[in-house]
Amino acid sequence: MKCYETVWEIFNQCANNQMRDVFIEEVEIEDIDAFLKQKFKGKDVTFEKTVQQDGTIIYDITASGIKERYSFTEI
């Protein structure tokens, strides 16, 4: 298993509010795709994966109409 620092952002749907919820934690994960599928189980969800040059893995997610982003940086 690999250890990652994760940043989970939930974007606000209100037009005049630019704030978002941000959660940061360290997790040990063997399969990131399986982790996200389990986390969003039961929701209408789409994922778009991007890998940055520094190795950070970013998933732009739409879950039940809400825009979210998960970033995974290996520790």
Coordinates of N, CA, C and O in Angstrom, one line a residue:
M1 N 0.8 -1.2 0.0 CA 0.0 0.0 0.0 C 0.9 1.2 0.0 O 2.0 1.2 0.5
K2 N 0.3 2.3 -0.6 CA 1.0 3.6 -0.6 C 0.3 4.5 0.3 O -0.9 4.5 0.5
C3 N 1.1 5.5 0.9 CA 0.5 6.5 1.7 C 0.4 7.8 1.0 O 1.4 8.2 0.3
Y4 N -0.7 8.4 1.0 CA -1.0 9.7 0.3 C -1.5 10.7 1.2 O -2.2 10.4 2.2
E5 N -1.2 12.0 0.9 CA -1.9 13.1 1.5 C -3.0 13.4 0.5 O -2.8 13.6 -0.7
T6 N -4.2 13.4 1.0 CA -5.4 13.7 0.1 C -6.0 15.1 0.5 O -6.0 15.5 1.6
V7 N -6.4 15.7 -0.6 CA -7.1 17.0 -0.4 C -8.5 16.8 -1.2 O -8.5 16.5 -2.4
W8 N -9.6 16.9 -0.4 CA -10.9 16.7 -1.0 C -11.6 18.0 -1.0 O -11.8 18.6 0.1
E9 N -11.9 18.6 -2.1 CA -12.6 19.9 -2.2 C -14.0 19.7 -2.8 O -14.2 19.0 -3.7
I10 N -15.0 20.3 -2.1 CA -16.4 20.3 -2.5 C -16.7 21.7 -2.9 O -16.7 22.6 -2.0
F11 N -17.0 22.0 -4.2 CA -17.2 23.3 -4.6 C -18.6 23.8 -4.3 O -19.6 23.0 -4.4
N12 N -18.8 25.0 -3.9 CA -20.1 25.6 -3.6 C -20.9 25.9 -4.8 O -20.4 26.4 -5.8
Q13 N -22.2 25.5 -4.8 CA -23.1 25.7 -5.9 C -23.7 27.1 -6.0 O -24.3 27.5 -7.0
C14 N -23.5 27.9 -4.9 CA -24.1 29.2 -4.9 C -23.3 30.2 -5.8 O -22.1 30.3 -5.6
A15 N -24.0 30.9 -6.7 CA -23.4 31.7 -7.7 C -22.5 32.8 -7.0 O -21.4 33.1 -7.6
N16 N -22.9 33.4 -5.9 CA -22.1 34.5 -5.4 C -21.2 34.1 -4.2 O -20.7 34.9 -3.5
N17 N -21.0 32.8 -4.0 CA -20.1 32.3 -3.0 C -19.0 31.5 -3.6 O -19.2 30.4 -4.1
Q18 N -17.8 32.0 -3.4 CA -16.6 31.3 -4.0 C -15.9 30.4 -3.0 O -14.9 29.7 -3.4
M19 N -16.4 30.3 -1.8 CA -15.8 29.4 -0.8 C -16.2 27.9 -1.2 O -17.1 27.6 -1.9
R20 N -15.3 27.0 -0.6 CA -15.6 25.6 -0.8 C -15.1 24.8 0.4 O -14.3 25.4 1.2
D21 N -15.7 23.7 0.6 CA -15.2 22.8 1.8 C -14.0 22.1 1.4 O -13.9 21.6 0.2
V22 N -13.0 22.1 2.3 CA -11.7 21.4 2.0 C -11.4 20.5 3.2 O -11.4 21.0 4.3
F23 N -11.1 19.3 2.8 CA -10.7 18.3 3.8 C -9.3 17.7 3.5 O -9.1 17.3 2.3
I24 N -8.4 17.7 4.4 CA -7.1 17.2 4.2 C -6.8 16.0 5.2 O -7.1 16.1 6.4
E25 N -6.3 14.9 4.7 CA -6.0 13.8 5.5 C -4.9 12.9 4.9 O -4.6 13.0 3.7
E26 N -4.3 12.1 5.7 CA -3.3 11.1 5.2 C -4.0 9.7 5.2 O -4.7 9.3 6.2
V27 N -3.9 9.0 4.1 CA -4.5 7.7 3.9 C -3.6 6.7 3.3 O -2.7 7.1 2.5
E28 N -3.7 5.4 3.6 CA -3.0 4.3 3.0 C -4.0 3.7 2.0 O -5.0 3.2 2.4
I29 N -3.6 3.6 0.7 CA -4.5 3.1 -0.3 C -3.7 2.2 -1.2 O -2.6 2.6 -1.6
E30 N -4.3 1.1 -1.6 CA -3.7 0.2 -2.6 C -4.1 0.6 -4.0 O -3.4 0.6 -4.9
D31 N -5.4 0.9 -4.1 CA -6.0 1.2 -5.4 C -6.9 2.5 -5.3 O -8.0 2.4 -4.7
I32 N -6.4 3.6 -5.9 CA -7.1 4.9 -5.8 C -8.5 4.8 -6.4 O -9.5 5.3 -5.9
D33 N -8.6 4.2 -7.6 CA -9.9 4.1 -8.3 C -10.9 3.3 -7.5 O -12.0 3.8 -7.3
A34 N -10.5 2.2 -6.9 CA -11.4 1.4 -6.0 C -11.8 2.3 -4.8 O -12.9 2.2 -4.3
F35 N -10.9 3.0 -4.2 CA -11.1 3.9 -3.0 C -12.2 4.9 -3.4 O -13.2 5.1 -2.6
L36 N -12.1 5.6 -4.5 CA -13.1 6.6 -4.9 C -14.4 5.9 -5.3 O -15.5 6.5 -4.9
K37 N -14.4 4.8 -5.9 CA -15.7 4.1 -6.3 C -16.4 3.7 -5.0 O -17.7 3.9 -4.9
Q38 N -15.7 3.3 -4.0 CA -16.4 2.9 -2.7 C -16.9 4.2 -2.0 O -18.0 4.2 -1.5
K39 N -16.1 5.3 -2.1 CA -16.5 6.5 -1.4 C -17.8 7.1 -2.0 O -18.6 7.6 -1.2
F40 N -17.9 7.0 -3.3 CA -19.1 7.6 -4.0 C -20.1 6.6 -4.4 O -20.9 6.8 -5.2
K41 N -20.0 5.4 -3.7 CA -21.0 4.3 -4.1 C -22.4 4.8 -3.9 O -22.8 5.4 -2.9
G42 N -23.2 4.4 -4.9 CA -24.6 4.8 -4.8 C -25.0 6.1 -5.4 O -26.2 6.5 -5.4
K43 N -24.0 6.9 -5.8 CA -24.2 8.2 -6.4 C -24.0 8.2 -7.9 O -23.2 7.4 -8.4
D44 N -24.7 9.1 -8.6 CA -24.5 9.2 -10.0 C -23.2 10.0 -10.1 O -23.1 11.2 -9.8
V45 N -22.1 9.4 -10.6 CA -20.8 10.0 -10.5 C -20.0 9.8 -11.8 O -20.1 8.8 -12.5
T46 N -19.2 10.9 -12.1 CA -18.2 10.8 -13.2 C -16.9 11.3 -12.7 O -16.8 12.1 -11.8
F47 N -15.8 10.7 -13.2 CA -14.4 11.0 -12.8 C -13.6 11.4 -14.0 O -13.8 10.8 -15.1
E48 N -12.8 12.4 -13.9 CA -11.8 12.7 -14.9 C -10.4 12.8 -14.2 O -10.2 13.6 -13.3
K49 N -9.5 11.9 -14.6 CA -8.2 11.8 -13.9 C -7.1 12.6 -14.7 O -7.0 12.5 -15.9
T50 N -6.3 13.3 -13.9 CA -5.1 14.0 -14.4 C -3.9 13.7 -13.5 O -4.0 13.7 -12.3
V51 N -2.8 13.4 -14.2 CA -1.5 13.2 -13.4 C -0.6 14.3 -13.7 O -0.3 14.5 -14.9
Q52 N -0.2 15.1 -12.7 CA 0.7 16.2 -12.9 C 2.1 15.7 -13.0 O 2.5 14.6 -12.6
Q53 N 3.0 16.6 -13.4 CA 4.4 16.3 -13.6 C 5.1 15.9 -12.3 O 6.0 15.1 -12.2
D54 N 4.6 16.4 -11.1 CA 5.2 16.1 -9.8 C 4.7 14.7 -9.3 O 5.0 14.3 -8.2
G55 N 3.8 14.1 -10.0 CA 3.2 12.8 -9.6 C 1.9 12.9 -8.9 O 1.2 11.9 -8.6
T56 N 1.4 14.1 -8.6 CA 0.1 14.3 -7.9 C -1.0 13.8 -8.9 O -1.0 14.2 -10.0
I57 N -1.9 13.0 -8.3 CA -3.0 12.5 -9.1 C -4.3 13.3 -8.7 O -4.6 13.4 -7.5
I58 N -4.9 13.9 -9.7 CA -6.1 14.7 -9.4 C -7.3 14.1 -10.2 O -7.2 13.8 -11.3
Y59 N -8.4 14.0 -9.4 CA -9.6 13.5 -10.0 C -10.7 14.7 -9.9 O -11.0 15.1 -8.8
D60 N -11.1 15.1 -11.0 CA -12.3 16.1 -11.0 C -13.5 15.2 -11.1 O -13.7 14.3 -12.0
I61 N -14.4 15.4 -10.2 CA -15.5 14.5 -9.9 C -16.8 15.3 -10.0 O -16.9 16.4 -9.5
T62 N -17.8 14.7 -10.6 CA -19.2 15.3 -10.5 C -20.0 14.1 -9.8 O -20.1 13.0 -10.4
A63 N -20.5 14.4 -8.6 CA -21.3 13.4 -7.9 C -22.6 13.9 -7.6 O -22.8 14.9 -6.8
S64 N -23.6 13.3 -8.2 CA -25.0 13.7 -8.0 C -25.2 15.2 -8.2 O -25.8 16.0 -7.5
G65 N -24.5 15.7 -9.3 CA -24.6 17.1 -9.7 C -23.7 18.1 -8.9 O -23.7 19.3 -9.2
I66 N -22.9 17.6 -8.0 CA -22.0 18.5 -7.2 C -20.6 18.3 -7.7 O -20.1 17.2 -7.8
K67 N -19.9 19.4 -8.0 CA -18.5 19.4 -8.5 C -17.6 19.2 -7.3 O -17.7 19.9 -6.3
E68 N -16.7 18.2 -7.4 CA -15.7 18.0 -6.3 C -14.4 17.7 -7.0 O -14.3 17.4 -8.1
R69 N -13.3 17.8 -6.2 CA -12.0 17.4 -6.6 C -11.2 16.7 -5.5 O -11.3 17.1 -4.4
Y70 N -10.6 15.6 -5.9 CA -9.7 14.8 -5.0 C -8.3 14.8 -5.5 O -8.1 14.5 -6.7
S71 N -7.4 15.2 -4.7 CA -5.9 15.2 -5.1 C -5.2 14.3 -4.2 O -5.4 14.2 -3.0
F72 N -4.3 13.4 -4.8 CA -3.6 12.4 -4.1 C -2.1 12.7 -4.3 O -1.6 12.6 -5.5
T73 N -1.3 13.0 -3.3 CA 0.1 13.2 -3.4 C 0.8 12.2 -2.5 O 0.6 12.1 -1.3
E74 N 1.6 11.4 -3.1 CA 2.3 10.3 -2.4 C 3.3 10.9 -1.4 O 4.0 11.8 -1.7
I75 N 3.3 10.3 -0.2 CA 4.2 10.8 0.9 C 5.4 9.9 1.0 O 5.3 8.7 0.9

